Each structure stands twice: as C-alpha cells, then as structure tokens.
Tab-separated table of C-alpha atoms and ligand atoms in Angstrom:
chain	number	residue	atom	x	y	z
S	1	UNK	CA	46.744	-75.513	-56.018
S	2	UNK	CA	49.858	-77.415	-57.263
S	3	UNK	CA	52.164	-78.547	-54.505
S	4	UNK	CA	55.602	-79.307	-55.514
S	5	UNK	CA	58.495	-80.498	-53.250
S	6	UNK	CA	61.036	-81.191	-56.096
S	7	UNK	CA	62.896	-78.836	-58.342
S	8	UNK	CA	62.151	-81.315	-61.207
S	9	UNK	CA	58.437	-81.285	-60.744
S	10	UNK	CA	58.388	-77.487	-60.432
S	11	UNK	CA	60.474	-76.755	-63.350
S	12	UNK	CA	58.508	-79.142	-65.552
S	13	UNK	CA	55.207	-77.348	-64.633
S	14	UNK	CA	56.494	-73.939	-65.141
S	15	UNK	CA	58.181	-74.831	-68.507
S	16	UNK	CA	54.595	-75.468	-69.698
S	17	UNK	CA	53.295	-72.229	-68.395
S	18	UNK	CA	56.089	-70.205	-70.058
S	19	UNK	CA	55.590	-72.049	-73.379
S	20	UNK	CA	51.985	-70.842	-73.115
S	21	UNK	CA	53.373	-67.253	-72.801
S	22	UNK	CA	52.188	-66.993	-69.053
S	23	UNK	CA	54.051	-64.550	-66.809
S	24	UNK	CA	55.438	-65.979	-63.446
S	25	UNK	CA	55.271	-64.170	-60.219
S	26	UNK	CA	57.308	-65.355	-57.186
S	27	UNK	CA	56.555	-64.744	-53.573
S	28	UNK	CA	59.393	-66.304	-51.519
S	29	UNK	CA	58.504	-66.935	-47.844
S	30	UNK	CA	59.617	-68.958	-44.905
S	31	UNK	CA	56.028	-69.971	-43.987
S	32	UNK	CA	54.054	-69.091	-40.868
S	33	UNK	CA	52.010	-67.006	-43.378
S	34	UNK	CA	50.140	-64.004	-42.236
S	35	UNK	CA	48.203	-61.208	-44.047
S	36	UNK	CA	51.509	-59.514	-44.866
S	37	UNK	CA	52.454	-62.685	-47.033
S	38	UNK	CA	48.906	-62.864	-48.290
S	39	UNK	CA	49.153	-59.323	-49.560
S	40	UNK	CA	52.235	-60.094	-51.424
S	41	UNK	CA	50.478	-62.884	-53.178
S	42	UNK	CA	47.324	-60.769	-53.985
S	43	UNK	CA	49.684	-58.260	-55.473
S	44	UNK	CA	51.293	-61.104	-57.502
S	45	UNK	CA	47.995	-62.247	-58.702
S	46	UNK	CA	47.080	-58.801	-60.127
S	47	UNK	CA	50.403	-58.521	-61.993
S	48	UNK	CA	51.265	-62.181	-63.122
S	49	UNK	CA	49.437	-64.999	-64.738
S	50	UNK	CA	50.933	-67.825	-62.582
S	51	UNK	CA	51.891	-67.267	-58.929
S	52	UNK	CA	54.434	-69.454	-57.108
S	53	UNK	CA	54.680	-69.069	-53.305
S	54	UNK	CA	57.702	-70.737	-51.907
S	55	UNK	CA	57.994	-71.968	-48.232
S	56	UNK	CA	61.400	-72.791	-47.193
S	57	UNK	CA	62.936	-72.107	-43.802
S	58	UNK	CA	66.392	-71.244	-45.177
S	59	UNK	CA	68.999	-72.641	-42.730
S	60	UNK	CA	71.864	-70.424	-44.239
S	61	UNK	CA	70.338	-67.142	-43.177
S	62	UNK	CA	70.126	-68.083	-39.435
S	63	UNK	CA	73.209	-67.189	-37.586
S	64	UNK	CA	71.527	-68.526	-34.303
S	65	UNK	CA	70.770	-72.376	-34.462
S	66	UNK	CA	68.240	-71.914	-31.636
S	67	UNK	CA	66.454	-69.335	-33.755
S	68	UNK	CA	66.256	-71.720	-36.683
S	69	UNK	CA	65.126	-74.524	-34.423
S	70	UNK	CA	62.231	-72.411	-32.878
S	71	UNK	CA	61.203	-70.913	-36.262
S	72	UNK	CA	57.457	-71.550	-36.608
S	73	UNK	CA	56.381	-74.059	-39.300
S	74	UNK	CA	52.668	-74.436	-39.316
S	75	UNK	CA	52.534	-76.134	-42.656
S	76	UNK	CA	48.869	-77.417	-42.681
S	77	UNK	CA	47.601	-73.920	-41.892
S	78	UNK	CA	49.776	-72.317	-44.574
S	79	UNK	CA	48.536	-74.724	-47.183
S	80	UNK	CA	44.928	-73.931	-46.254
S	81	UNK	CA	45.677	-70.102	-46.403
S	82	UNK	CA	47.195	-70.478	-49.859
S	83	UNK	CA	44.353	-72.603	-51.024
S	84	UNK	CA	41.850	-70.092	-49.849
S	85	UNK	CA	43.525	-67.245	-51.626
S	86	UNK	CA	43.852	-69.422	-54.850
S	87	UNK	CA	47.495	-69.504	-55.036
S	88	UNK	CA	48.509	-71.431	-58.159
S	89	UNK	CA	51.750	-73.127	-56.898
S	90	UNK	CA	53.279	-73.919	-53.656
S	91	UNK	CA	56.862	-74.908	-53.752
S	92	UNK	CA	58.001	-76.510	-50.467
S	93	UNK	CA	61.315	-78.088	-50.845
S	94	UNK	CA	63.380	-80.044	-48.107
S	95	UNK	CA	66.832	-78.541	-47.371
S	96	UNK	CA	68.508	-81.431	-49.327
S	97	UNK	CA	66.517	-80.382	-52.429
S	98	UNK	CA	68.054	-76.951	-52.196
S	99	UNK	CA	71.550	-77.439	-50.757
S	100	UNK	CA	74.377	-79.946	-51.352
S	101	UNK	CA	76.206	-80.922	-48.248
S	102	UNK	CA	79.274	-78.886	-49.040
S	103	UNK	CA	78.058	-75.539	-50.287
S	104	UNK	CA	80.155	-72.796	-49.095
S	105	UNK	CA	79.813	-70.109	-51.818
S	106	UNK	CA	78.303	-66.734	-51.167
S	107	UNK	CA	77.783	-63.444	-53.115
S	108	UNK	CA	79.353	-60.229	-52.181
S	109	UNK	CA	76.740	-57.499	-52.444
S	110	UNK	CA	78.988	-54.811	-50.781
S	111	UNK	CA	78.607	-52.669	-47.662
S	112	UNK	CA	74.885	-52.886	-47.519
S	113	UNK	CA	75.277	-56.436	-46.216
S	114	UNK	CA	77.081	-55.404	-43.022
S	115	UNK	CA	75.008	-52.561	-41.787
S	116	UNK	CA	72.214	-52.616	-39.340
S	117	UNK	CA	70.685	-56.126	-39.474
S	118	UNK	CA	73.947	-57.351	-41.152
S	119	UNK	CA	75.878	-56.085	-38.145
S	120	UNK	CA	73.672	-57.820	-35.607
S	121	UNK	CA	73.051	-60.993	-37.626
S	122	UNK	CA	76.458	-61.624	-39.352
S	123	UNK	CA	76.138	-63.581	-42.620
S	124	UNK	CA	72.330	-63.339	-42.559
S	125	UNK	CA	71.980	-61.489	-45.879
S	126	UNK	CA	74.714	-63.858	-47.555
S	127	UNK	CA	72.252	-66.626	-46.767
S	128	UNK	CA	69.345	-64.704	-48.108
S	129	UNK	CA	71.014	-63.854	-51.302
S	130	UNK	CA	72.239	-67.410	-51.787
S	131	UNK	CA	68.690	-68.921	-51.526
S	132	UNK	CA	66.913	-66.110	-53.431
S	133	UNK	CA	69.503	-66.470	-56.190
S	134	UNK	CA	68.922	-70.278	-56.271
S	135	UNK	CA	65.127	-69.594	-56.452
S	136	UNK	CA	65.374	-66.949	-59.174
S	137	UNK	CA	67.594	-69.439	-61.180
S	138	UNK	CA	65.219	-72.304	-60.635
S	139	UNK	CA	61.769	-70.461	-61.006
S	140	UNK	CA	62.805	-67.713	-63.520
S	141	UNK	CA	59.992	-65.430	-62.371
S	142	UNK	CA	59.202	-62.330	-64.295
S	143	UNK	CA	58.352	-60.518	-61.146
S	144	UNK	CA	59.341	-61.287	-57.506
S	145	UNK	CA	57.476	-59.631	-54.596
S	146	UNK	CA	59.008	-58.736	-51.282
S	147	UNK	CA	57.710	-56.953	-48.221
S	148	UNK	CA	58.965	-53.583	-47.219
S	149	UNK	CA	59.175	-54.891	-43.551
S	150	UNK	CA	62.690	-56.235	-44.288
S	151	UNK	CA	63.661	-53.049	-46.297
S	152	UNK	CA	67.359	-53.851	-46.046
S	153	UNK	CA	66.606	-57.195	-47.607
S	154	UNK	CA	64.791	-55.496	-50.470
S	155	UNK	CA	67.884	-53.228	-51.195
S	156	UNK	CA	70.215	-56.083	-51.131
S	157	UNK	CA	68.215	-58.263	-53.462
S	158	UNK	CA	67.669	-55.108	-55.702
S	159	UNK	CA	71.526	-54.754	-55.796
S	160	UNK	CA	71.985	-58.522	-56.431
S	161	UNK	CA	69.640	-58.264	-59.471
S	162	UNK	CA	71.463	-55.219	-60.819
S	163	UNK	CA	75.034	-56.594	-60.290
S	164	UNK	CA	74.174	-59.901	-61.888
S	165	UNK	CA	71.873	-58.578	-64.509
S	166	UNK	CA	69.160	-60.879	-63.500
S	167	UNK	CA	66.061	-60.679	-65.696
S	168	UNK	CA	63.630	-60.219	-62.917
S	169	UNK	CA	61.587	-57.157	-61.734
S	170	UNK	CA	61.414	-56.748	-57.934
S	171	UNK	CA	58.264	-55.183	-56.405
S	172	UNK	CA	58.324	-53.942	-52.772
S	173	UNK	CA	54.999	-54.206	-51.025
S	174	UNK	CA	54.009	-52.133	-48.162
S	175	UNK	CA	54.191	-53.275	-44.551
S	176	UNK	CA	50.893	-54.888	-43.205
S	177	UNK	CA	50.161	-53.928	-39.615
S	178	UNK	CA	47.762	-55.173	-36.955
S	179	UNK	CA	45.065	-52.629	-36.117
S	180	UNK	CA	47.054	-51.297	-33.146
S	181	UNK	CA	50.097	-50.631	-35.453
S	182	UNK	CA	52.251	-53.712	-34.792
S	183	UNK	CA	53.933	-54.844	-38.044
S	184	UNK	CA	52.694	-58.352	-38.955
S	185	UNK	CA	55.710	-60.884	-38.671
S	186	UNK	CA	55.833	-64.682	-38.422
S	187	UNK	CA	57.829	-64.129	-35.150
S	188	UNK	CA	54.711	-62.260	-33.426
S	189	UNK	CA	53.383	-65.626	-32.583
S	190	UNK	CA	56.252	-65.953	-29.941
S	191	UNK	CA	55.190	-62.807	-28.041
S	192	UNK	CA	53.633	-63.362	-24.656
S	193	UNK	CA	50.700	-61.051	-23.809
S	194	UNK	CA	52.824	-58.426	-22.052
S	195	UNK	CA	55.557	-58.482	-24.647
S	196	UNK	CA	52.738	-58.016	-27.243
S	197	UNK	CA	51.714	-54.799	-25.714
S	198	UNK	CA	55.331	-53.583	-25.009
S	199	UNK	CA	56.069	-54.301	-28.811
S	200	UNK	CA	53.970	-51.377	-29.788
S	201	UNK	CA	56.597	-48.904	-28.727
S	202	UNK	CA	58.387	-49.716	-32.026
S	203	UNK	CA	55.533	-48.664	-34.406
S	204	UNK	CA	54.571	-45.805	-32.027
S	205	UNK	CA	58.031	-44.447	-31.991
S	206	UNK	CA	58.470	-44.627	-35.796
S	207	UNK	CA	55.152	-42.724	-36.157
S	208	UNK	CA	56.285	-40.119	-33.831
S	209	UNK	CA	59.678	-39.609	-35.521
S	210	UNK	CA	57.869	-39.309	-38.823
S	211	UNK	CA	55.363	-36.592	-37.473
S	212	UNK	CA	58.314	-34.664	-36.018
S	213	UNK	CA	60.888	-35.270	-38.868
S	214	UNK	CA	63.218	-32.393	-39.459
S	215	UNK	CA	66.432	-33.042	-41.521
S	216	UNK	CA	68.358	-30.677	-39.160
S	217	UNK	CA	67.219	-32.305	-35.999
S	218	UNK	CA	68.247	-35.927	-36.667
S	219	UNK	CA	70.617	-36.576	-33.726
S	220	UNK	CA	67.979	-35.319	-31.276
S	221	UNK	CA	65.128	-37.294	-32.934
S	222	UNK	CA	67.307	-40.452	-32.769
S	223	UNK	CA	68.081	-39.854	-29.110
S	224	UNK	CA	64.484	-39.286	-28.191
S	225	UNK	CA	63.543	-42.403	-30.051
S	226	UNK	CA	66.160	-44.576	-28.261
S	227	UNK	CA	65.290	-43.146	-25.009
S	228	UNK	CA	61.499	-43.985	-25.442
S	229	UNK	CA	62.261	-47.468	-26.687
S	230	UNK	CA	64.684	-48.177	-23.803
S	231	UNK	CA	62.219	-46.987	-21.280
S	232	UNK	CA	59.779	-49.834	-22.150
S	233	UNK	CA	60.065	-52.908	-19.714
S	234	UNK	CA	61.181	-56.081	-21.612
S	235	UNK	CA	62.402	-54.230	-24.654
S	236	UNK	CA	65.992	-54.309	-25.414
S	237	UNK	CA	66.940	-52.035	-28.376
S	238	UNK	CA	69.482	-53.177	-30.971
S	239	UNK	CA	69.374	-49.989	-33.231
S	240	UNK	CA	67.041	-47.095	-34.226
S	241	UNK	CA	68.548	-45.583	-37.391
S	242	UNK	CA	67.399	-42.589	-39.479
S	243	UNK	CA	68.903	-43.466	-42.761
S	244	UNK	CA	69.198	-42.811	-46.503
S	245	UNK	CA	66.684	-45.040	-48.218
S	246	UNK	CA	69.178	-46.013	-50.813
S	247	UNK	CA	72.332	-46.615	-48.905
S	248	UNK	CA	71.263	-47.078	-45.355
S	249	UNK	CA	74.002	-44.682	-44.269
S	250	UNK	CA	72.956	-41.801	-41.885
S	251	UNK	CA	70.319	-39.614	-43.699
S	252	UNK	CA	71.557	-36.379	-45.016
S	253	UNK	CA	70.149	-33.283	-46.942
S	254	UNK	CA	70.726	-35.082	-50.248
S	255	UNK	CA	68.692	-38.206	-49.252
S	256	UNK	CA	65.778	-38.700	-51.794
S	257	UNK	CA	64.124	-40.976	-49.398
S	258	UNK	CA	64.721	-40.991	-45.523
S	259	UNK	CA	63.693	-44.006	-43.622
S	260	UNK	CA	63.622	-44.827	-39.828
S	261	UNK	CA	64.516	-48.503	-39.064
S	262	UNK	CA	64.391	-50.223	-35.706
S	263	UNK	CA	65.250	-53.627	-34.228
S	264	UNK	CA	64.602	-54.794	-30.676
S	265	UNK	CA	64.261	-57.845	-28.625
S	266	UNK	CA	60.868	-57.794	-27.042
S	267	UNK	CA	60.958	-60.579	-24.349
S	268	UNK	CA	62.607	-63.415	-26.245
S	269	UNK	CA	61.654	-62.290	-29.617
S	270	UNK	CA	63.568	-60.057	-31.977
S	271	UNK	CA	61.385	-57.629	-34.048
S	272	UNK	CA	62.243	-55.282	-36.869
S	273	UNK	CA	60.180	-52.422	-38.233
S	274	UNK	CA	60.582	-49.461	-40.396
S	275	UNK	CA	58.822	-46.447	-41.855
S	276	UNK	CA	59.533	-44.092	-44.685
S	277	UNK	CA	59.582	-40.727	-43.005
S	278	UNK	CA	60.339	-38.361	-46.002
S	279	UNK	CA	60.550	-38.509	-49.754
J	1	PAF	O1	61.943	-62.640	-46.095
J	1	PAF	C1	62.018	-63.881	-45.950
J	1	PAF	O2	61.126	-64.441	-45.508
J	1	PAF	C2	63.205	-64.563	-46.327
J	1	PAF	O3	64.321	-63.875	-46.072
J	1	PAF	C3	63.294	-65.071	-47.787
J	1	PAF	C4	63.258	-63.806	-48.689
J	1	PAF	C5	62.139	-65.917	-47.931
J	1	PAF	C6	64.390	-65.828	-48.018
J	1	PAF	O4	64.550	-67.040	-47.268
C-alpha cells in the first residue's frame, strides 16, 4: 500500500494512474476503522481501479473541542487493516497540510445543514463539506463512497455535488451492524459494558418502528419510539425523527423514501443510527 502524507506526493501518484486510464475511488474516513469502513473499501475495490482511503480527523467538523480531543486515533491498527484488505493508497495528511491558519470559508448547502444533526451540532456539516470539497478537488475521484450511517451527510454531499456540478459519483453503502444490531461506529469503542447493552435500544426501536410503520400513524409511532428510548437507563435522546428520505422534513404521503433517524447520548458517547422504513 502506498502511504502518503502530503498532497504533492498523492497528486503525483494519482496523475500517473489517471494517465493510464485508471478510475479512482475515494473512501474518506476519520480513521478508527471498523468493518463498516472496510465494507466501503471493498465496494470501492469492486467498482474502481485504484482505491484511496483518507484518514483525517477533520477539526472543522467538531463543534466540541473535547470531542475532537478524545476522538480515537489507532493509526497503527488502521494501517494494518488497510494492508490486509489490499487498499491501494492511504492518504493521511496533518491538519496543516489541509488547512491554512486563516481559513474561514464555508459552503452554504441550504436547509438540510440545519436539521437534525445540524441542529445539535451547529457548523458540523459546514466542516464536513469543507473537507470533502477539498478532498474531491485534490483527489479527483471518479466515485466516492459514504456510509448510510450518516444519512444526512450523504444527502448534504450529494447536494454539494449537484450544486457545484462536481464530476464525481456518490455511492451510499449500507450500515454495517454488530450481530446484536448495534450500528458499527468508531465511537463504540468509548461505550462501557453497560452502555454497550443499553445502546441496543436504538437499533431495536428502529426495527420496531419499521415493522409497525403506517404513514397515517406517524405521531403515535414517534411518541412510542421516544418513550421506549427515554425509558432506558443512561440513554439521553436527542431526537427520533420519521422523515422524508430526500428532504429530512417530516415524512408525508408523498415521500418516496421514509427514513427513521435517531441520535442519543449513551453514557458519555453520542450515537446516531437510522433505517429506511418505507420506499
Ligand atoms: O463520515 C466521516 O467519517 C467524516 O464526516 C468524513 C466524511 C470523513 C469527513 O471528515
């Protein structure tokens, strides 16, 4: 595996690949790789000639400095996982390689940025679009792979691509779950044993709502979900939404896709999960 830490090295190598007519797939990550990330890389390997995985804990998408500070960074283990899976390129830049000291620009993607996660983590998606825009610009991937786990992020990046006519195709890959249903996340590492058990209420509730979904009964279903999650010790619900899969506004009879999304603090760890429940 090629391991680059500078833009110049990466671009030089990619220019050679493009000159040979190779297609480039990008899997952007913040590291602490788990099977969810590896499934994105496998998908990229099936569709592209050369796969770049980036590991960059992007400071501009953290609205809480303590969260940034404690974000896991097991780089040696990550490199081993990428080598084992035969990833072609790891791009692992330092913050100074990506940002100048005085960068204050951001993109305005519209209302999607301020709903749900955007409401609880103001500025988060502006940081995400800032860094993803930079990576698209630098790497010029033909295809970029993102996990459904952050469904709102997928919609926002899709919107950025459309607004700016960026020549990249976005593929959303399914959520990978532990055998008991917990959505894989780099943050799961922080869950104490009891929290790990209590966290299952999120996927269990999503499944239950999917089973009982009825477009005419959304307020009652939402209330039931909120009550069940709130009754778990150590779990503090931020939101449970039953939303239109394109706008993330409340689902209605015209919604082509209906999705349930949840965010909650379990112990000290904030988790998100979602499930497409109709469409
Ligand atoms: O989903 C993530 O891990 C991050 O938001 C991303 C897309 C790598 C941007 O920093």
